[in-house]
mmCIF file of C-alpha atoms and ligand atoms in Angstrom:
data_model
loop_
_atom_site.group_PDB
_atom_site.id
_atom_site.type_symbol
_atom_site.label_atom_id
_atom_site.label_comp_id
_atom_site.label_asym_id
_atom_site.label_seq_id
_atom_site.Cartn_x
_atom_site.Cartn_y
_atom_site.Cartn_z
ATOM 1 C CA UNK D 670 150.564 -88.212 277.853
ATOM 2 C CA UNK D 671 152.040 -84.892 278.809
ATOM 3 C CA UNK D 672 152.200 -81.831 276.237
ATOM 4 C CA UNK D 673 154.863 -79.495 276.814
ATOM 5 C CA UNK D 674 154.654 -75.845 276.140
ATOM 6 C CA UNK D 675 158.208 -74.603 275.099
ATOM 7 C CA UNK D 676 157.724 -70.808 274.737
ATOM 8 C CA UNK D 677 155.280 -71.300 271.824
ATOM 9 C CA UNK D 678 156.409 -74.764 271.029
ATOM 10 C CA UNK D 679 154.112 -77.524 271.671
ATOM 11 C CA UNK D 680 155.592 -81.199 272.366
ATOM 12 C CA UNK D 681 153.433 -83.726 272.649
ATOM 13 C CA UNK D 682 155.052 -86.908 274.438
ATOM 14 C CA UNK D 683 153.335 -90.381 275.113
ATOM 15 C CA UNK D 684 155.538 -91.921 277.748
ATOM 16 C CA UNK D 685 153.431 -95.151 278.518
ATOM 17 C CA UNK D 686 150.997 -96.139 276.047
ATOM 18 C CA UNK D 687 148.814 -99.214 277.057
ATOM 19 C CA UNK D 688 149.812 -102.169 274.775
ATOM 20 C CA UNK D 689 148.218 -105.391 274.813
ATOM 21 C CA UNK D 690 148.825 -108.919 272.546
ATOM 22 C CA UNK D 691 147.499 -111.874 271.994
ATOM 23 C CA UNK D 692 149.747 -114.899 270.862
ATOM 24 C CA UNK D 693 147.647 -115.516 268.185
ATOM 25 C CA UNK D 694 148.343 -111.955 267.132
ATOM 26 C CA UNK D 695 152.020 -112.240 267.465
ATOM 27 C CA UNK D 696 151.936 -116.020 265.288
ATOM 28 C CA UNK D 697 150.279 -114.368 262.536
ATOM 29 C CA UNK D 698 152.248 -111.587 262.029
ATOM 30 C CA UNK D 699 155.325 -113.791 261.763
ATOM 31 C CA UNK D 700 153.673 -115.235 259.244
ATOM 32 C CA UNK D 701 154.864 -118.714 259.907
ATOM 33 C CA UNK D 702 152.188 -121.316 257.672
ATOM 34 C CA UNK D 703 152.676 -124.552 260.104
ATOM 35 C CA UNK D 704 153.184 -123.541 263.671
ATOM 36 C CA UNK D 705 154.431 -125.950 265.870
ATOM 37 C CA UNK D 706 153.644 -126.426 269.480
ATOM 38 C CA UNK D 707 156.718 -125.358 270.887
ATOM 39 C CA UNK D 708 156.296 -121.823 268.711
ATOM 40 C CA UNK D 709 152.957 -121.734 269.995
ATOM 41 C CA UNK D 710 154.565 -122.304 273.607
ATOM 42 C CA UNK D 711 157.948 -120.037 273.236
ATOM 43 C CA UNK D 712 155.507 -116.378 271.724
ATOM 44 C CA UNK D 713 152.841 -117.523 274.645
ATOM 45 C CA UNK D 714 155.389 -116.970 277.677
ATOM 46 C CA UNK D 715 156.440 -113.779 275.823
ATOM 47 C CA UNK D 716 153.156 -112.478 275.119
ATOM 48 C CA UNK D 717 153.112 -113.006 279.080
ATOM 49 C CA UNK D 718 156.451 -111.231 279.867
ATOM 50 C CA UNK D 719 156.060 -108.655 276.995
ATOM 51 C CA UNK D 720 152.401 -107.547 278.621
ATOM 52 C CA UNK D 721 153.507 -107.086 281.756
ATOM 53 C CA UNK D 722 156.987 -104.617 280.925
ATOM 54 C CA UNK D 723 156.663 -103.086 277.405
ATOM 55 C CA UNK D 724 155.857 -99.748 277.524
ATOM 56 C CA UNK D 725 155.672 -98.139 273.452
ATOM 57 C CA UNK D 726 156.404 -94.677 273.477
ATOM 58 C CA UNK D 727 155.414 -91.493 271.189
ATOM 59 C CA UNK D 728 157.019 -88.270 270.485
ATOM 60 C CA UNK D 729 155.622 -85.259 268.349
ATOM 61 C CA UNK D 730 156.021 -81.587 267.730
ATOM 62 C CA UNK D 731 153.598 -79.176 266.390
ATOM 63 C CA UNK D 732 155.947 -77.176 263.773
ATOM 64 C CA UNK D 733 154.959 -74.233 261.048
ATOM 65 C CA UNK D 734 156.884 -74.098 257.674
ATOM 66 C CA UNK D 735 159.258 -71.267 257.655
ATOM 67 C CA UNK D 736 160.561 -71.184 253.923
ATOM 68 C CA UNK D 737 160.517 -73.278 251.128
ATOM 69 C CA UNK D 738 162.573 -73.894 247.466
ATOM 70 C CA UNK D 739 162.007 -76.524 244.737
ATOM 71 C CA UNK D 740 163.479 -79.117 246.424
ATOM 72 C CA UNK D 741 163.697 -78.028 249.958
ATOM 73 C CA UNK D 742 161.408 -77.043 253.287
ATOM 74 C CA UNK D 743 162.664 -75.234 256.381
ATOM 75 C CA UNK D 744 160.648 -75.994 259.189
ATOM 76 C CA UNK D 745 161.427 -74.012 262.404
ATOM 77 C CA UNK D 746 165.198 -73.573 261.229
ATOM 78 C CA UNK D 747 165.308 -77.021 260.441
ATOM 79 C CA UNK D 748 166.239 -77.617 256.582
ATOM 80 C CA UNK D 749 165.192 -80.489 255.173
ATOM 81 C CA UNK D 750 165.969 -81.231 250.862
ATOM 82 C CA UNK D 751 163.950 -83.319 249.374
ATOM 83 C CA UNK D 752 161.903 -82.814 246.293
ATOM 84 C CA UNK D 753 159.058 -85.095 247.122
ATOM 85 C CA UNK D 754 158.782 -83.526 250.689
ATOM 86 C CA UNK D 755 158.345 -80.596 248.978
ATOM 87 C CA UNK D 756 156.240 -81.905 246.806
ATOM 88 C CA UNK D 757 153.816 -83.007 249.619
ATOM 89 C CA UNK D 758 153.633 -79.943 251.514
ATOM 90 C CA UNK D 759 152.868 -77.732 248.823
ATOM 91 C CA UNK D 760 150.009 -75.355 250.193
ATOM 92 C CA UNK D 761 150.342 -76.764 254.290
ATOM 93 C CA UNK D 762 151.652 -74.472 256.872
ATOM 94 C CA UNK D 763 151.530 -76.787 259.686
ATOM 95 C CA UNK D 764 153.421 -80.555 260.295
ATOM 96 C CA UNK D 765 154.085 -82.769 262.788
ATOM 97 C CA UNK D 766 157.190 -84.330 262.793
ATOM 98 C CA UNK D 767 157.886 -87.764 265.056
ATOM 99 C CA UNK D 768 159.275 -90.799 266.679
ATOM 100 C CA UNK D 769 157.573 -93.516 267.763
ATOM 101 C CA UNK D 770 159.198 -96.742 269.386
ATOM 102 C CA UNK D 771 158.411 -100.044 270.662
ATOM 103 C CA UNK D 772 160.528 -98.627 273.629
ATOM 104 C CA UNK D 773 163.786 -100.233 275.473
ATOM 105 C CA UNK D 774 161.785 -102.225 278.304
ATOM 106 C CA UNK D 775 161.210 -105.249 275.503
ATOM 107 C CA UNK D 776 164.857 -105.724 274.788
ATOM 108 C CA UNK D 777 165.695 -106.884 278.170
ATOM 109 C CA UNK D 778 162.780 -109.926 278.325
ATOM 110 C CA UNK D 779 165.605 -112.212 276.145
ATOM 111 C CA UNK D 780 168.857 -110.934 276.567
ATOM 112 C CA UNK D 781 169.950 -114.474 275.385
ATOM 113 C CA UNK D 782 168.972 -114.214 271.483
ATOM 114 C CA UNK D 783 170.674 -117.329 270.895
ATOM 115 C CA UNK D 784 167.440 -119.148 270.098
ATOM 116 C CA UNK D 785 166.752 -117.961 266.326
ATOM 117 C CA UNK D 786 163.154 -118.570 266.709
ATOM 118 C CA UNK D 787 162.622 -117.126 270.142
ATOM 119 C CA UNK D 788 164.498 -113.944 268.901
ATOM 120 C CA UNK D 789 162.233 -113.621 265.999
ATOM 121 C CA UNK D 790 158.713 -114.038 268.138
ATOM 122 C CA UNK D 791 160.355 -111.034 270.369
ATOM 123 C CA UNK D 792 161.274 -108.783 267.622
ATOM 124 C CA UNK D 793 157.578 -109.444 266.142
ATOM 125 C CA UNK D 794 156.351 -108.493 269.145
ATOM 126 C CA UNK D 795 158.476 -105.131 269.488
ATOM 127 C CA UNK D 796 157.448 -104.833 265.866
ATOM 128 C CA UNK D 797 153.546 -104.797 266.769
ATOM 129 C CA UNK D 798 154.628 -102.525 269.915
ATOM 130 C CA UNK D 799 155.927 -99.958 267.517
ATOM 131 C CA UNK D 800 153.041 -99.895 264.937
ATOM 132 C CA UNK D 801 150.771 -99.309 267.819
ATOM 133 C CA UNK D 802 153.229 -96.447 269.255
ATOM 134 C CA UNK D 803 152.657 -94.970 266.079
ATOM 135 C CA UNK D 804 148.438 -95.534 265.229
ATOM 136 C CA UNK D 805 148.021 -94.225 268.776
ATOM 137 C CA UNK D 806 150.135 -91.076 267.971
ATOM 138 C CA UNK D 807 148.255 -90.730 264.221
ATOM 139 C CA UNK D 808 144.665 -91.212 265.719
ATOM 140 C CA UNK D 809 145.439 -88.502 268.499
ATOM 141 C CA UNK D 810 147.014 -85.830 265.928
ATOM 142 C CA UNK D 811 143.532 -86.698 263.582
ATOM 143 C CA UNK D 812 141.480 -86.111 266.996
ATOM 144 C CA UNK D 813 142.996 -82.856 268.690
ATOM 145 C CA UNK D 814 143.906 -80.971 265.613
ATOM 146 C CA UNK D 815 140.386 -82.346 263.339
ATOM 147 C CA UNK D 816 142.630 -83.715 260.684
ATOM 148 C CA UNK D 817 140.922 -85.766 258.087
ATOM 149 C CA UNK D 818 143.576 -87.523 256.227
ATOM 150 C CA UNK D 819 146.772 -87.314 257.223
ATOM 151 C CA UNK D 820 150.202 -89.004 255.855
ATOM 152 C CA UNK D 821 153.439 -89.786 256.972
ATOM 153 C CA UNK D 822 157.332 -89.592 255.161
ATOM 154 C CA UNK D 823 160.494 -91.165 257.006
ATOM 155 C CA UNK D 824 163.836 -89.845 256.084
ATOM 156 C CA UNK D 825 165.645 -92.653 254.207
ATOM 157 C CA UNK D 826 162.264 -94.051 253.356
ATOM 158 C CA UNK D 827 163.363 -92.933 249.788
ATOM 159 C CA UNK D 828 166.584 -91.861 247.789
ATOM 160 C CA UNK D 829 164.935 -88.375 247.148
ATOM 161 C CA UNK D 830 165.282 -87.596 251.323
ATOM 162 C CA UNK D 831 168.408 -89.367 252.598
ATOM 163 C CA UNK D 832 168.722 -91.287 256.010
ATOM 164 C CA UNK D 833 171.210 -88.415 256.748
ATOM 165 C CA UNK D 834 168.276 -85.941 257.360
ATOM 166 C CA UNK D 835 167.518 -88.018 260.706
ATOM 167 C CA UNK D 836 169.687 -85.347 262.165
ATOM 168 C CA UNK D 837 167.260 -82.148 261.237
ATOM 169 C CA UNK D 838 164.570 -84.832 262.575
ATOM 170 C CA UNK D 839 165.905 -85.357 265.997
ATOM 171 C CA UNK D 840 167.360 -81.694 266.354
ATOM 172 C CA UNK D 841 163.431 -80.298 265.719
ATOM 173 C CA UNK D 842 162.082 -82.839 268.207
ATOM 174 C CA UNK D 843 164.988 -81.631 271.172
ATOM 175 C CA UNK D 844 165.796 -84.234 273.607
ATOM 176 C CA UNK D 845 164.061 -87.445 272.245
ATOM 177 C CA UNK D 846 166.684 -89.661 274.160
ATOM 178 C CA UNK D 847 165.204 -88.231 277.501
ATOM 179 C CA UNK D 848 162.059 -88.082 276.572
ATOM 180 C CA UNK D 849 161.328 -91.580 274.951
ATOM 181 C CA UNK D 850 164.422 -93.524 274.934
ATOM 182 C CA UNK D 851 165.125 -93.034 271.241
ATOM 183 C CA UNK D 852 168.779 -92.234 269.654
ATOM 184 C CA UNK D 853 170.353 -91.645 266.945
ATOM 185 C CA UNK D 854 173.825 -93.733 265.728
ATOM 186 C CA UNK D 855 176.546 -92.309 263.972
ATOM 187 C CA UNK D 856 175.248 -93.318 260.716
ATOM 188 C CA UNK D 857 171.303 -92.294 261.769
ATOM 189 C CA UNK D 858 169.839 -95.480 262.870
ATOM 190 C CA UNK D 859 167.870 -95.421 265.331
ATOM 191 C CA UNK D 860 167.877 -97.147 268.759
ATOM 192 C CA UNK D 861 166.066 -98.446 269.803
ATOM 193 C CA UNK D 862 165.970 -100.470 266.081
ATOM 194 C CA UNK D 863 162.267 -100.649 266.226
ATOM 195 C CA UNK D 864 161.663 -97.027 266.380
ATOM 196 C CA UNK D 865 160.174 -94.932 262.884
ATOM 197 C CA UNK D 866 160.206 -91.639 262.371
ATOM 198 C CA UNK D 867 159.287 -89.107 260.246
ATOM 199 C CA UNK D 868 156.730 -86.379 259.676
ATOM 200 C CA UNK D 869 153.032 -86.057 259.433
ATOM 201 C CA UNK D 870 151.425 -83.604 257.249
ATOM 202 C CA UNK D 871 147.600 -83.536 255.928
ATOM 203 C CA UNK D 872 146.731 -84.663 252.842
ATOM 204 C CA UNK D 873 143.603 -84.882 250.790
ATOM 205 C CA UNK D 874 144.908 -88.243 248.876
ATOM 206 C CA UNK D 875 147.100 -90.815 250.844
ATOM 207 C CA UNK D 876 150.740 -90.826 250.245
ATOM 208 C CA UNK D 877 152.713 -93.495 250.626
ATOM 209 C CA UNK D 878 156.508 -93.867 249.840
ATOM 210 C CA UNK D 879 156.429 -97.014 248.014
ATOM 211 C CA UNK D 880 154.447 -95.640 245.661
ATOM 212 C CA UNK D 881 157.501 -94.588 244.405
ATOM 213 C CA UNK D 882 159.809 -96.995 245.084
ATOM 214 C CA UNK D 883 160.181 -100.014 242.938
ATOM 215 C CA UNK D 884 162.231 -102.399 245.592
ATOM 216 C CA UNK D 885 160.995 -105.656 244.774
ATOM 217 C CA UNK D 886 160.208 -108.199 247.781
ATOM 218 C CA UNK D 887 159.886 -105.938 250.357
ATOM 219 C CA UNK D 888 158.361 -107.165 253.179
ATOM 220 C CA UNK D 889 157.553 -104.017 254.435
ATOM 221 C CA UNK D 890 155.773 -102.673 251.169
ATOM 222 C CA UNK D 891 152.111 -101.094 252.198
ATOM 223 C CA UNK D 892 151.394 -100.258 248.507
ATOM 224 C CA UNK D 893 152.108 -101.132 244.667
ATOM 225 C CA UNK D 894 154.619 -99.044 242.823
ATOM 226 C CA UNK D 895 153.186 -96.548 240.793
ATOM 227 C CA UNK D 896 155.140 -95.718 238.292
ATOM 228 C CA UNK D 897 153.057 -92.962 236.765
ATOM 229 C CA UNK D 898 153.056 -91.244 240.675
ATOM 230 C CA UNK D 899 156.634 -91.797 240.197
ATOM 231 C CA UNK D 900 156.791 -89.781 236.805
ATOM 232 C CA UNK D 901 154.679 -87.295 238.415
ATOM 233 C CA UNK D 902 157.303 -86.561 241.372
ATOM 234 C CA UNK D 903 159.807 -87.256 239.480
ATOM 235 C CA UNK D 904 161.819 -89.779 240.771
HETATM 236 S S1 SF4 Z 1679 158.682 -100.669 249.374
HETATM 237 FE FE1 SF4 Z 1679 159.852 -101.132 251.223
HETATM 238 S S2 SF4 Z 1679 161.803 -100.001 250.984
HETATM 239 FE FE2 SF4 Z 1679 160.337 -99.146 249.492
HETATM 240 S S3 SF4 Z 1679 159.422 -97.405 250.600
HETATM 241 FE FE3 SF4 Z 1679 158.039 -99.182 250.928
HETATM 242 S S4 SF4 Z 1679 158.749 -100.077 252.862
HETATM 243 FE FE4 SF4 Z 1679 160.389 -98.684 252.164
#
């Protein structure tokens, strides 16, 4: 980890952070009810390969709330509208916003992704790669600023603060392509495509965006709609 002192700005950046899978971690996050031997064989060998090259990465800057209207924040000249955001940082001064990737070494394991099944066991695994990027970045925020609770919004994560606002994201955190691998697409996706983003701030009751979003099947859902949290932001 390195920490980089620009003027008064302080970046933290996690260029190599240890990662290490089972198979049997990597079959049951895919989920899959019967596995078959040759599964079992195919996310084995790239368990293997995946061990020995992957290399998550973690990006974060310590930033101070300039300004702030009903429905927007400026953070460090950075304007950001949206009325939940807003919402949520009622009363904080200080935020950390952040990428976090499985990185690009993963990508080049299977450059073949003709085999459907294959394909799917290696983005599982970049999947796992990126959720660890990102616990290791929230448990050392929690530990070297003594945060208690602490949550997280993504731009695009809801209607309320559009995919668009990627760009105030990435021009707050400077050079994230050089410093973890991570860009931006014309139309704010990120690539690497298992990257997340987004901001930290404290809280005293978790937040979660699909509290307030009603999408039904979502695989990626973490919590129940709520729709009187949903009244209460109103959205
Ligand atoms: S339910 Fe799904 S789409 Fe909605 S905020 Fe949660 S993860 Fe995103």
């Amino acid at each position: 980890m390195s920490t980089m002192p620009e003027n008064e700005t302080v970046i933290h950046v996690f260029g190599e952070i240890d990662f290490k899978i089972t198979t049997e971690d990597v079959l049951r996050a895919m989920k899959i009810r019967k596995v078959a031997p040759s599964l079992e064989r195919t996310a084995a060998t790239l368990v293997e390969r995946a061990t020995e090259v992957a290399r998550p990465k973690a990006l974060c800057r310590v930033s101070y709330i300039e300004s702030r209207t009903d429905d927007s924040v400026t953070i460090e000249h950075q304007f950001f509208t949206s009325h939940v955001l807003r919402q949520n940082l009622e009363g904080i001064q200080r935020v950390f916003p952040f990428v976090a990737t499985c990185g690009t070494e993963l990508e080049q394991i299977m450059p073949d992704r003709s085999d459907l099944m294959a394909s799917y066991c290696l983005d599982t695994i970049m999947m796992l790669a990126v959720q660890h990027a990102r616990r290791h970045l929230e448990g050392f925020l929690k530990e070297t600023y003594s945060l208690g609770q602490i949550s997280r919004m993504a731009p695009g994560s809801l209607e309320d603060w559009p995919l668009q606002e990627q760009r105030p994201l990435f021009d707050l955190l400077g050079d994230v392509e050089h410093q973890i691998g991570v860009r931006l697409t014309e139309k704010c996706l990120m690539i690497p495509i298992k990257s997340v983003s987004g901001l930290y701030f404290p809280t005293e009751v978790r937040f979660e965006s699909c509290q307030l979003c009603s999408r039904a099947n979502c695989p990626g859902r973490r919590t129940q709609f709520d729709p009187q949290a949903a009244a209460r932001y109103g959205v």
